[in-house]
Amino acid sequence: SGALDARSDALRELSMLQGATIAHRLDVSARLAKQFTDARADLYRLLETWEGWWRDVMVTSAQANELTNNVDQQAALRSLSAKVDPSRAADAVALIERTRRQLMENVNPRLALEALALGLP
């Protein structure tokens, strides 16, 4: 289904950001800013997926696997939660929430999305 494809694309994009160079992160933010202009609802869905992912990393860190949304991704979540401090995951959730709020408040989308792409673990 389209929704599942969108989710796996969003998660693939997110996993490519981990450990990415600043140049790659800026490319991603430029693409997201274009998506904000062209397909805003899709961008909001992507951000929701990313937020859910980092929330899952937090609960996996807390050994609360039954609370994860991305049930099919347990192995990836476990491996990531072993590498990323839970407080960094919490920061990622807060950053994504803040970015979504800023986009709704008409902050410059390019700047908001750059701050997001540069700030994620």
Backbone as a chain_set.jsonl record, in Angstrom:
{"seq": "SGALDARSDALRELSMLQGATIAHRLDVSARLAKQFTDARADLYRLLETWEGWWRDVMVTSAQANELTNNVDQQAALRSLSAKVDPSRAADAVALIERTRRQLMENVNPRLALEALALGLP", "coords": {"N": [[0.839, -1.201, 0.0], [0.316, 2.356, -0.414], [0.743, 3.855, 1.91], [2.355, 2.216, 3.504], [4.636, 2.027, 1.873], [5.404, 4.701, 1.888], [6.046, 4.949, 4.568], [8.218, 3.119, 4.789], [10.006, 4.341, 3.052], [10.383, 6.759, 4.411], [11.599, 5.847, 6.768], [13.9, 4.715, 5.713], [15.173, 6.971, 4.669], [15.617, 8.313, 7.068], [17.399, 6.54, 8.338], [19.587, 6.813, 6.715], [20.424, 9.295, 7.388], [21.675, 9.015, 9.825], [24.838, 9.375, 11.099], [25.524, 10.755, 8.834], [27.204, 13.053, 6.589], [27.589, 16.64, 6.955], [27.075, 17.911, 4.539], [25.456, 16.009, 3.214], [23.281, 16.011, 4.966], [22.367, 18.627, 4.596], [21.56, 18.474, 1.943], [19.41, 16.722, 2.236], [17.728, 18.333, 3.809], [17.147, 20.35, 1.988], [15.689, 18.926, 0.101], [13.516, 18.184, 1.68], [12.453, 20.704, 2.202], [11.603, 21.414, -0.338], [9.654, 19.48, -0.619], [7.922, 20.396, 1.315], [6.873, 22.591, 0.043], [5.74, 21.425, -2.26], [4.262, 19.128, -1.521], [2.898, 19.166, 1.092], [1.377, 17.665, 3.004], [2.475, 15.133, 2.774], [5.046, 15.603, 3.714], [4.489, 16.221, 6.406], [3.54, 13.733, 7.207], [5.88, 12.215, 6.92], [7.481, 13.413, 8.906], [6.006, 12.709, 11.128], [6.33, 9.933, 11.072], [9.101, 9.799, 11.516], [9.215, 10.883, 14.085], [7.757, 8.97, 15.522], [9.498, 6.833, 15.207], [11.833, 7.628, 16.665], [10.672, 7.84, 19.163], [10.106, 5.17, 19.554], [12.74, 4.207, 19.717], [13.446, 5.291, 22.174], [11.617, 3.917, 23.945], [12.444, 1.344, 23.521], [15.014, 1.444, 24.54], [14.298, 1.654, 27.167], [13.545, -0.87, 27.67], [10.903, -1.41, 27.079], [9.554, -2.837, 25.025], [7.024, -3.656, 24.189], [5.605, -1.403, 23.767], [6.282, -0.293, 21.366], [5.706, 1.27, 18.177], [6.613, 0.626, 15.628], [6.556, -2.28, 15.057], [7.515, -4.249, 13.396], [10.136, -3.651, 13.186], [11.858, -4.356, 15.198], [14.499, -5.45, 15.507], [16.209, -3.557, 14.291], [15.584, -1.365, 15.892], [16.469, -2.239, 18.405], [19.216, -2.485, 17.919], [19.876, 0.171, 17.346], [19.094, 1.478, 19.708], [20.963, 0.517, 21.393], [23.15, 1.947, 20.659], [22.535, 4.648, 20.702], [22.101, 7.093, 23.067], [19.379, 7.207, 25.397], [18.555, 9.803, 26.082], [19.388, 11.299, 23.92], [17.703, 10.266, 21.987], [15.287, 11.177, 23.023], [15.729, 13.912, 22.735], [15.69, 14.023, 19.956], [13.01, 13.401, 19.394], [11.784, 15.648, 20.575], [12.913, 17.676, 19.005], [11.855, 17.104, 16.465], [9.137, 17.451, 16.986], [9.165, 20.181, 17.613], [9.996, 21.228, 15.164], [7.836, 20.536, 13.515], [5.835, 22.108, 14.688], [6.903, 24.664, 14.229], [6.802, 24.75, 11.437], [4.067, 24.809, 11.046], [3.58, 27.263, 12.082], [4.491, 28.947, 10.209], [7.25, 29.547, 10.15], [10.385, 30.103, 8.479], [10.601, 27.565, 6.223], [12.841, 26.282, 5.124], [14.954, 26.942, 6.858], [14.015, 25.841, 9.278], [13.901, 23.127, 8.619], [16.53, 22.623, 7.973], [17.744, 22.966, 10.476], [16.593, 20.794, 11.717], [17.57, 18.563, 10.181], [20.274, 18.81, 10.66], [20.359, 18.532, 13.384], [19.468, 16.015, 14.216], [20.275, 12.79, 15.649]], "CA": [[0.0, 0.0, 0.0], [1.053, 3.614, -0.485], [1.137, 4.302, 3.245], [3.499, 1.4, 3.935], [5.785, 2.452, 1.082], [5.818, 6.01, 2.389], [6.689, 4.712, 5.858], [9.542, 2.529, 4.639], [10.858, 5.388, 2.467], [10.713, 7.717, 5.478], [12.553, 5.209, 7.682], [15.174, 4.571, 4.988], [15.747, 8.32, 4.653], [16.085, 8.598, 8.422], [18.577, 5.737, 8.673], [20.717, 7.354, 5.964], [20.883, 10.514, 8.068], [22.54, 8.673, 10.957], [26.237, 9.374, 10.726], [25.72, 11.402, 7.536], [27.978, 14.293, 6.574], [26.791, 17.871, 6.957], [26.63, 18.146, 3.154], [24.313, 15.126, 2.946], [22.16, 16.494, 5.777], [21.834, 19.833, 3.961], [20.828, 18.0, 0.761], [18.132, 16.188, 2.713], [16.858, 19.437, 4.238], [16.69, 21.043, 0.772], [14.644, 18.079, -0.489], [12.34, 18.294, 2.551], [11.881, 22.043, 2.005], [10.87, 21.34, -1.608], [8.455, 18.691, -0.341], [7.026, 21.27, 2.077], [6.2, 23.419, -0.955], [5.01, 20.632, -3.26], [3.398, 18.066, -0.973], [3.018, 19.422, 2.532], [0.808, 16.575, 3.809], [3.461, 14.052, 2.759], [6.137, 15.984, 4.62], [4.017, 16.051, 7.785], [3.516, 12.291, 7.477], [7.268, 11.79, 7.098], [7.932, 13.869, 10.225], [5.298, 11.876, 12.106], [7.01, 8.633, 11.051], [10.397, 9.985, 12.172], [8.972, 11.081, 15.51], [7.387, 7.66, 16.053], [10.709, 6.015, 15.221], [12.693, 8.016, 17.794], [9.943, 7.464, 20.37], [10.346, 3.724, 19.682], [14.115, 4.02, 20.202], [13.386, 5.578, 23.617], [10.96, 2.864, 24.711], [13.292, 0.153, 23.413], [16.073, 1.669, 25.539], [13.712, 1.432, 28.493], [13.103, -2.278, 27.692], [9.435, -1.462, 27.02], [9.34, -3.146, 23.604], [5.606, -3.855, 23.843], [5.033, -0.087, 23.462], [6.752, 0.241, 20.087], [4.782, 1.37, 17.039], [7.22, -0.031, 14.474], [6.718, -3.621, 15.599], [8.292, -5.048, 12.445], [11.501, -3.114, 13.126], [12.451, -4.576, 16.527], [15.949, -5.672, 15.457], [16.844, -2.261, 14.012], [15.388, -0.522, 17.074], [17.37, -2.713, 19.463], [20.593, -2.161, 17.569], [20.051, 1.618, 17.47], [18.975, 1.906, 21.106], [22.221, 0.156, 22.045], [24.179, 2.914, 20.262], [22.104, 6.029, 20.924], [21.648, 7.357, 24.427], [17.936, 7.527, 25.421], [18.317, 11.251, 26.13], [19.538, 11.771, 22.535], [16.46, 9.895, 21.313], [14.275, 12.114, 23.516], [16.015, 15.192, 22.072], [15.252, 13.901, 18.565], [11.547, 13.521, 19.422], [11.463, 17.053, 20.86], [13.325, 18.47, 17.844], [10.893, 16.878, 15.385], [7.896, 18.132, 17.408], [9.384, 21.63, 17.48], [10.036, 21.537, 13.729], [6.456, 20.479, 13.008], [5.13, 23.285, 15.195], [7.418, 25.84, 13.523], [6.288, 24.744, 10.065], [2.664, 25.233, 11.112], [3.562, 28.686, 12.444], [5.073, 29.698, 9.091], [8.68, 29.847, 10.226], [11.046, 29.774, 7.217], [10.685, 26.095, 6.217], [14.199, 25.851, 4.807], [15.759, 27.036, 8.087], [13.504, 24.882, 10.262], [14.253, 21.774, 8.192], [17.989, 22.511, 8.111], [18.027, 22.754, 11.896], [16.191, 19.414, 11.992], [18.487, 17.608, 9.55], [21.589, 18.916, 11.319], [20.244, 18.251, 14.814], [19.123, 14.627, 14.539], [21.439, 11.915, 15.916]], "C": [[0.873, 1.249, 0.0], [1.571, 4.06, 0.866], [2.361, 3.523, 3.749], [4.765, 1.774, 3.177], [6.319, 3.778, 1.604], [6.554, 5.845, 3.714], [8.085, 4.134, 5.664], [10.503, 3.508, 3.963], [11.316, 6.368, 3.546], [11.754, 7.131, 6.422], [13.909, 5.012, 7.012], [15.911, 5.91, 4.956], [16.361, 8.648, 6.018], [17.345, 7.81, 8.741], [19.8, 6.227, 7.899], [21.246, 8.65, 6.583], [21.848, 10.189, 9.202], [23.986, 8.58, 10.49], [26.515, 10.048, 9.392], [26.553, 12.679, 7.683], [27.029, 15.489, 6.621], [26.25, 18.139, 5.555], [25.408, 17.286, 2.827], [23.078, 15.613, 3.713], [21.525, 17.741, 5.159], [21.082, 19.487, 2.677], [19.446, 17.506, 1.164], [17.204, 17.338, 3.095], [16.344, 20.222, 3.032], [15.55, 20.247, 0.132], [13.36, 18.173, 0.355], [11.657, 19.653, 2.374], [11.089, 22.084, 0.703], [9.567, 20.56, -1.409], [7.435, 19.525, 0.438], [6.215, 22.128, 1.112], [5.261, 22.595, -1.84], [3.965, 19.698, -2.673], [3.452, 18.111, 0.547], [2.508, 18.268, 3.394], [1.782, 15.405, 3.883], [4.612, 14.352, 3.709], [5.704, 15.799, 6.074], [3.945, 14.578, 8.167], [4.917, 11.747, 7.718], [7.759, 12.188, 8.497], [7.267, 13.054, 11.333], [5.961, 10.496, 12.221], [8.349, 8.728, 11.788], [10.227, 10.131, 13.681], [8.62, 9.76, 16.185], [8.593, 6.746, 16.181], [11.577, 6.345, 16.442], [12.015, 7.734, 19.135], [10.141, 5.959, 20.624], [11.764, 3.433, 20.182], [14.154, 4.256, 21.712], [12.773, 4.427, 24.395], [11.755, 1.563, 24.636], [14.448, 0.244, 24.399], [15.577, 1.345, 26.936], [13.195, 0.004, 28.637], [11.588, -2.405, 27.641], [8.998, -1.761, 25.59], [7.872, -3.281, 23.223], [4.948, -2.522, 23.472], [5.45, 0.438, 22.093], [5.658, 0.244, 19.034], [5.298, 0.563, 15.855], [7.594, -1.458, 14.844], [7.599, -4.484, 14.7], [9.769, -4.654, 12.407], [12.279, -3.363, 14.418], [13.98, -4.705, 16.481], [16.69, -4.357, 15.236], [16.734, -1.338, 15.226], [16.329, -0.936, 18.199], [18.81, -2.309, 19.172], [20.851, -0.658, 17.738], [20.005, 2.059, 18.932], [20.226, 1.499, 21.899], [23.299, 1.204, 21.775], [23.839, 4.352, 20.631], [21.549, 6.159, 22.334], [20.159, 7.72, 24.423], [17.672, 9.036, 25.446], [18.498, 11.875, 24.744], [18.271, 11.439, 21.739], [15.34, 10.844, 21.732], [14.465, 13.493, 22.883], [15.52, 15.175, 20.629], [13.736, 14.057, 18.478], [11.154, 14.986, 19.612], [11.788, 17.95, 19.663], [12.311, 18.327, 16.701], [9.562, 17.562, 15.724], [8.012, 19.636, 17.203], [9.358, 22.03, 16.011], [8.624, 21.545, 13.147], [5.665, 21.715, 13.434], [5.583, 24.542, 14.435], [6.879, 25.913, 12.095], [4.831, 25.201, 10.036], [2.549, 26.712, 11.436], [4.252, 29.541, 11.388], [6.472, 30.234, 9.334], [9.266, 29.507, 8.853], [11.282, 28.265, 7.153], [12.105, 25.592, 5.972], [15.062, 25.861, 6.075], [15.322, 26.013, 9.124], [13.964, 23.465, 9.904], [15.757, 21.555, 8.188], [18.354, 22.226, 9.555], [17.68, 21.307, 12.287], [17.233, 18.423, 11.453], [19.862, 17.637, 10.216], [21.541, 18.457, 12.763], [19.943, 16.808, 15.175], [20.379, 13.787, 14.78], [21.915, 11.226, 14.637]], "O": [[2.043, 1.192, 0.376], [2.683, 4.577, 0.977], [3.277, 4.096, 4.34], [5.846, 1.834, 3.762], [7.528, 3.961, 1.747], [7.559, 6.511, 3.96], [9.037, 4.593, 6.295], [11.696, 3.506, 4.269], [12.482, 6.757, 3.591], [12.684, 7.825, 6.834], [14.948, 5.128, 7.662], [17.118, 5.971, 5.188], [17.466, 9.182, 6.11], [18.269, 8.347, 9.352], [20.928, 6.078, 8.369], [22.383, 9.048, 6.327], [22.737, 10.983, 9.511], [24.312, 7.801, 9.594], [27.621, 9.934, 8.864], [26.599, 13.295, 8.748], [25.832, 15.365, 6.361], [25.1, 18.549, 5.399], [24.442, 17.771, 2.237], [21.97, 15.624, 3.177], [20.305, 17.902, 5.188], [20.082, 20.128, 2.353], [18.444, 17.825, 0.524], [16.024, 17.323, 2.746], [15.214, 20.711, 3.055], [14.564, 20.826, -0.325], [12.257, 18.234, -0.188], [10.43, 19.741, 2.393], [10.031, 22.709, 0.636], [8.521, 20.921, -1.949], [6.228, 19.378, 0.243], [5.026, 22.365, 1.325], [4.139, 23.009, -2.132], [2.903, 19.499, -3.262], [3.985, 17.21, 1.194], [3.129, 17.925, 4.401], [1.906, 14.76, 4.924], [5.092, 13.469, 4.42], [6.468, 15.278, 6.886], [4.248, 14.208, 9.302], [5.125, 10.92, 8.606], [8.382, 11.383, 9.189], [7.89, 12.748, 12.35], [6.13, 9.964, 13.318], [8.691, 7.853, 12.584], [11.001, 9.571, 14.459], [9.11, 9.458, 17.273], [8.705, 5.979, 17.138], [12.004, 5.445, 17.164], [12.683, 7.429, 20.123], [10.319, 5.533, 21.765], [11.966, 2.517, 20.98], [14.811, 3.516, 22.444], [13.336, 3.994, 25.4], [11.743, 0.77, 25.578], [14.822, -0.751, 25.02], [16.317, 0.834, 27.777], [12.495, -0.311, 29.599], [11.037, -3.401, 28.11], [8.183, -1.041, 25.013], [7.506, -3.05, 22.071], [3.848, -2.513, 22.92], [5.01, 1.517, 21.695], [4.803, -0.641, 18.992], [4.527, -0.101, 15.162], [8.771, -1.809, 14.934], [8.338, -5.344, 15.18], [10.558, -5.257, 11.68], [13.25, -2.661, 14.702], [14.676, -4.134, 17.321], [17.68, -4.074, 15.912], [17.678, -0.617, 15.55], [16.916, -0.086, 18.869], [19.532, -1.851, 20.058], [21.913, -0.258, 18.213], [20.786, 2.915, 19.348], [20.509, 2.072, 22.952], [24.244, 1.344, 22.55], [24.728, 5.176, 20.846], [20.644, 5.426, 22.734], [19.713, 8.46, 23.546], [16.674, 9.498, 24.893], [17.843, 12.866, 24.422], [17.823, 12.237, 20.915], [14.537, 11.268, 20.901], [13.492, 14.163, 22.536], [14.997, 16.172, 20.131], [13.229, 14.757, 17.602], [10.295, 15.503, 18.897], [11.033, 18.869, 19.345], [11.956, 19.311, 16.052], [8.937, 18.175, 14.86], [7.097, 20.284, 16.694], [8.77, 23.05, 15.652], [8.26, 22.44, 12.384], [4.921, 22.293, 12.642], [4.762, 25.374, 14.048], [6.542, 26.99, 11.601], [4.411, 25.896, 9.111], [1.547, 27.348, 11.11], [4.562, 30.708, 11.628], [6.842, 31.269, 8.78], [8.689, 28.693, 8.133], [12.071, 27.732, 7.934], [12.52, 24.587, 6.55], [15.805, 24.915, 6.337], [16.159, 25.388, 9.776], [14.368, 22.699, 10.779], [16.22, 20.43, 8.377], [19.173, 21.35, 9.834], [18.382, 20.682, 13.083], [17.712, 17.556, 12.183], [20.531, 16.609, 10.32], [22.558, 18.039, 13.317], [20.14, 16.409, 16.323], [21.424, 14.045, 14.184], [22.877, 10.459, 14.671]]}, "num_chains": 1, "name": "protein.A"}
